[in-house]
Coordinates of N, CA, C and O in Angstrom, one line a residue:
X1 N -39.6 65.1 -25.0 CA -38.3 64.5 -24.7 C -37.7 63.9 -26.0 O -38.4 63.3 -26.8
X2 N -36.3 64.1 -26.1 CA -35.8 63.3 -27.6 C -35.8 62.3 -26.8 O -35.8 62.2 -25.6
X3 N -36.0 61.2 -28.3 CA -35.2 59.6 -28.2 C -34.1 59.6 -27.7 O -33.2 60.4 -28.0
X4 N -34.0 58.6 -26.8 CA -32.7 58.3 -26.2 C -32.4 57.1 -27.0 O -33.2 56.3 -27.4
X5 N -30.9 57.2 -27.3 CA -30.5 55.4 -27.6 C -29.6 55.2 -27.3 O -28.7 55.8 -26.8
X6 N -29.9 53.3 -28.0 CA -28.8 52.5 -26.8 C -28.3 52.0 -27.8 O -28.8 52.1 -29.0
X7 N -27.1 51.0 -27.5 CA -26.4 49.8 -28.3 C -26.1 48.7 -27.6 O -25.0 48.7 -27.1
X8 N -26.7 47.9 -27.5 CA -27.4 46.6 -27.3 C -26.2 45.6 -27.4 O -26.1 45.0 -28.5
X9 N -25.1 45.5 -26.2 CA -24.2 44.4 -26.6 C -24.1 43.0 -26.0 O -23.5 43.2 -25.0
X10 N -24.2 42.1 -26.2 CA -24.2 40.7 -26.1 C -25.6 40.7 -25.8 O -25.8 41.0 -24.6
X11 N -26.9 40.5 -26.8 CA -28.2 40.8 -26.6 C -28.6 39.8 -26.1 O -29.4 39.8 -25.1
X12 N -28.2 38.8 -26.6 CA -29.0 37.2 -26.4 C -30.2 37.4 -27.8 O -30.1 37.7 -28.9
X13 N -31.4 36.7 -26.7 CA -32.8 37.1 -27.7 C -33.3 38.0 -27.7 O -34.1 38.3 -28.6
X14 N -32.8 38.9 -26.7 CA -33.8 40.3 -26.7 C -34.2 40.5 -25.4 O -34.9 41.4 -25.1
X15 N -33.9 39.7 -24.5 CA -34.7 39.9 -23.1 C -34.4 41.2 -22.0 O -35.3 41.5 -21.2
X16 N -33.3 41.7 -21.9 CA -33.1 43.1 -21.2 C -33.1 44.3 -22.7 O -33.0 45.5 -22.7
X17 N -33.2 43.8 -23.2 CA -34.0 45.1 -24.5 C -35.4 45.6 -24.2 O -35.8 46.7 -24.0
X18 N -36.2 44.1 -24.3 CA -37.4 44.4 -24.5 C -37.7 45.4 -22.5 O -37.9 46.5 -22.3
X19 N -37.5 44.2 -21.5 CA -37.3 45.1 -20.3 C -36.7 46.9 -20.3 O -37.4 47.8 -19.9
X20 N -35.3 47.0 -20.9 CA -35.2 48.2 -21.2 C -36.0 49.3 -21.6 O -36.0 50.4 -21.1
X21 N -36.8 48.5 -23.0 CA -38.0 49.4 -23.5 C -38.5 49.7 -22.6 O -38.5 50.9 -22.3
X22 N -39.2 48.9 -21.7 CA -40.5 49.1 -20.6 C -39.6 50.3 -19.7 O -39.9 51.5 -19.5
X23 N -38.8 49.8 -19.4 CA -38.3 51.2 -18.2 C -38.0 52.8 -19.1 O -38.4 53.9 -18.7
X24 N -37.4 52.6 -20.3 CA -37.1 53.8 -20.7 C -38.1 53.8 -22.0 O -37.7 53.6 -23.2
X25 N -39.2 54.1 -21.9 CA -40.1 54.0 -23.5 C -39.8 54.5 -24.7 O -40.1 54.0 -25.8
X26 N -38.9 56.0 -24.2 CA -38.5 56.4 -25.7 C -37.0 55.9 -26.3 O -36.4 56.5 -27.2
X27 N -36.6 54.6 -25.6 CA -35.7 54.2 -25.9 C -35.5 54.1 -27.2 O -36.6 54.4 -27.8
X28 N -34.5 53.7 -28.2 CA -34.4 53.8 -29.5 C -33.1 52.7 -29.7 O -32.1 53.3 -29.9
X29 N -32.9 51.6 -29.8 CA -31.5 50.9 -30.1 C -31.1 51.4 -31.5 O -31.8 51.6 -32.5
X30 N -30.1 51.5 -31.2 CA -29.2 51.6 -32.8 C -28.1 50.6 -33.3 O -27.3 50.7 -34.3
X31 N -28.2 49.7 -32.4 CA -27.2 48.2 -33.2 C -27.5 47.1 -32.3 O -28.1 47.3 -31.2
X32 N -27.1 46.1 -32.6 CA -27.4 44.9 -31.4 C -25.9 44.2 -31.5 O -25.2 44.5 -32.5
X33 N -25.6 43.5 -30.5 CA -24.3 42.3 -30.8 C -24.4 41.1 -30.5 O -24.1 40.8 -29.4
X34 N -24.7 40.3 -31.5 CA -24.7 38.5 -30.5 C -24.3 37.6 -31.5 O -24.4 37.4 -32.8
X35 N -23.6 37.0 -30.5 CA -23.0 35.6 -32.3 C -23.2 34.5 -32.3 O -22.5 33.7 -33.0
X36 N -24.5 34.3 -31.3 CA -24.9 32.6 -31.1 C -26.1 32.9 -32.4 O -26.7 33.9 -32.4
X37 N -26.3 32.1 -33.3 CA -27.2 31.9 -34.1 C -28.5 32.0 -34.0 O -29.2 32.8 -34.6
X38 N -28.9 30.8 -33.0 CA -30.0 30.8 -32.2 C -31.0 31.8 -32.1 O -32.0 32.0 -32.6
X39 N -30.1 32.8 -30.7 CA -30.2 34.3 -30.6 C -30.7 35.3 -31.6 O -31.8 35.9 -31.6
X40 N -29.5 35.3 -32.4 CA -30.0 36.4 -33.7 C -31.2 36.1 -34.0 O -32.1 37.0 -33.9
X41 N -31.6 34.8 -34.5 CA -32.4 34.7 -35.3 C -33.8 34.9 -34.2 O -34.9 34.9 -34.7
X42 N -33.7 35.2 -32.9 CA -34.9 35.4 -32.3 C -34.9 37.1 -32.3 O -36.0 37.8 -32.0
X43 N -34.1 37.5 -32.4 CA -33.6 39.3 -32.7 C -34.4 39.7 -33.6 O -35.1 40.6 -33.3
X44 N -34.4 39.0 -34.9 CA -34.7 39.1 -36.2 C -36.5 39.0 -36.2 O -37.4 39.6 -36.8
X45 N -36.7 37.9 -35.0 CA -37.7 38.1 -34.8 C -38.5 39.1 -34.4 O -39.5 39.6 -34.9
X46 N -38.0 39.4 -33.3 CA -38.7 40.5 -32.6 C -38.4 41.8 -33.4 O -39.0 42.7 -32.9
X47 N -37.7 42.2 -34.4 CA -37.4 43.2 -35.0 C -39.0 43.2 -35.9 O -39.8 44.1 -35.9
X48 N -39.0 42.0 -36.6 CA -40.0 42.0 -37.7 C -41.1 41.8 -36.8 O -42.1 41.6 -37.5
X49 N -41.4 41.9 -35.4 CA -42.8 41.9 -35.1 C -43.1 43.3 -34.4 O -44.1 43.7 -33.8
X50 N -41.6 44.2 -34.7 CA -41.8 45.1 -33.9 C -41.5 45.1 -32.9 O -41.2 46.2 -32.4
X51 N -41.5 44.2 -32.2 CA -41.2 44.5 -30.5 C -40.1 45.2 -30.4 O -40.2 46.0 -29.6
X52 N -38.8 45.1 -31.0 CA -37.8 45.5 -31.0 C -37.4 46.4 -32.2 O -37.9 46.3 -33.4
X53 N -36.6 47.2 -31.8 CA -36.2 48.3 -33.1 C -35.8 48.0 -34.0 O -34.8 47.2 -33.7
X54 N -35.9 48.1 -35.3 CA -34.9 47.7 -36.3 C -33.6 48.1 -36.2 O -33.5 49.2 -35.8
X55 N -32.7 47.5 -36.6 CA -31.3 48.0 -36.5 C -30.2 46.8 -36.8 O -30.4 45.6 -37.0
X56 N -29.4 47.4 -36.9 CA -28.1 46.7 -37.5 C -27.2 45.7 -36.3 O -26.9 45.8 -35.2
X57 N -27.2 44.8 -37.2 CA -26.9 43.3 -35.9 C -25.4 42.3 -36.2 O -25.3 41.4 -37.0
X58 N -24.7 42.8 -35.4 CA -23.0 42.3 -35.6 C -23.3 40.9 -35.3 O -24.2 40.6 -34.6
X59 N -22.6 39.9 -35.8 CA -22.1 38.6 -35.2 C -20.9 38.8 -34.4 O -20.9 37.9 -33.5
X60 N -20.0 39.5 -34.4 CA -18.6 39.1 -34.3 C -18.1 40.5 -33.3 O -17.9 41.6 -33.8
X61 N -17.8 40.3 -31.8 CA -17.4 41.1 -31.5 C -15.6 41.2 -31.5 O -14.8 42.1 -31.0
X62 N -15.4 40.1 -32.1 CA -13.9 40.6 -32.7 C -13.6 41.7 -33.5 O -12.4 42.2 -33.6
X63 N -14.8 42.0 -34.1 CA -14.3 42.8 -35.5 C -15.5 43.9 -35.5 O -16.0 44.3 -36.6
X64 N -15.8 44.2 -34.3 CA -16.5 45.5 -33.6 C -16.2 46.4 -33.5 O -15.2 46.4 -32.8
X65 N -16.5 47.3 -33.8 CA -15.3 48.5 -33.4 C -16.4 49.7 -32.6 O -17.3 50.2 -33.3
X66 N -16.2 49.9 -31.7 CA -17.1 50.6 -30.6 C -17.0 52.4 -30.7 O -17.8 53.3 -30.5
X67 N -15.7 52.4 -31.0 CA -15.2 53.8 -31.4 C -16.5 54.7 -32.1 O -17.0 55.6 -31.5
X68 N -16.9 54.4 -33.1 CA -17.6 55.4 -33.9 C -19.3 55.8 -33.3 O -20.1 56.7 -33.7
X69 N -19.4 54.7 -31.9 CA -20.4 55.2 -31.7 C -20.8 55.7 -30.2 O -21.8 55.7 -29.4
X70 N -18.9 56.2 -30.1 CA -18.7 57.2 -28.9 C -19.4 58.7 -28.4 O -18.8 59.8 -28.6
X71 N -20.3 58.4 -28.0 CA -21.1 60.4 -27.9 C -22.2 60.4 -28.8 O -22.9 61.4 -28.8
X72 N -22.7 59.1 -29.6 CA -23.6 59.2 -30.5 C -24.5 58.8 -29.2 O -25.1 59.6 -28.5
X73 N -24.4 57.3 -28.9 CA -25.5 56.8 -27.8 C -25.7 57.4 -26.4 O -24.9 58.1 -26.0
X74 N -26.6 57.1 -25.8 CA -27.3 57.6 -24.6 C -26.8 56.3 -23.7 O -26.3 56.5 -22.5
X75 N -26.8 55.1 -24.1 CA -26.9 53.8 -22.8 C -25.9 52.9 -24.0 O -25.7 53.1 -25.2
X76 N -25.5 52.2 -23.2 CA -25.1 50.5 -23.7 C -25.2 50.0 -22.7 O -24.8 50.3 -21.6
X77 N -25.9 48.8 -23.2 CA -26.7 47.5 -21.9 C -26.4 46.5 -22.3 O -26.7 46.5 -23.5
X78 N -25.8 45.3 -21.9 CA -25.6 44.2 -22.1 C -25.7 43.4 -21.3 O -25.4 42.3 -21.6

């Protein structure tokens, strides 16, 4: 089966990510969105321990632009 992926919007810390993984295993995120501080920085975490995919992490969904990653992803979960 290919990787499926997702784009991960208003993540929090990671908590329906990490659950997501477990239901879909070959899940794959390809961006996250959160702009509480806090948050990210537990993102960051779990990125660098692995638990979560690396990938690219917006602060600001003002200045988001969702368009380009129309037909690319499989899911968005938030």
């Amino acid at each position: 089966m290919d990787s499926l992926t997702y784009l991960s919007l208003y993540s929090g810390g990671g908590g329906l990510d990490l659950g997501f993984k477990l239901a879909v295993p070959g899940a794959r995120a390809v961006g996250y969105l959160e702009r509480d501080a806090a948050a990210i920085a537990l993102l960051v975490d779990h990125m660098q321990a692995k638990q979560l995919d690396d990938a690219p992490l917006w602060s600001d969904s003002g200045t988001f632009d969702g368009k380009p990653w129309r037909g690319k992803v499989d899911w968005v979960i938030g």
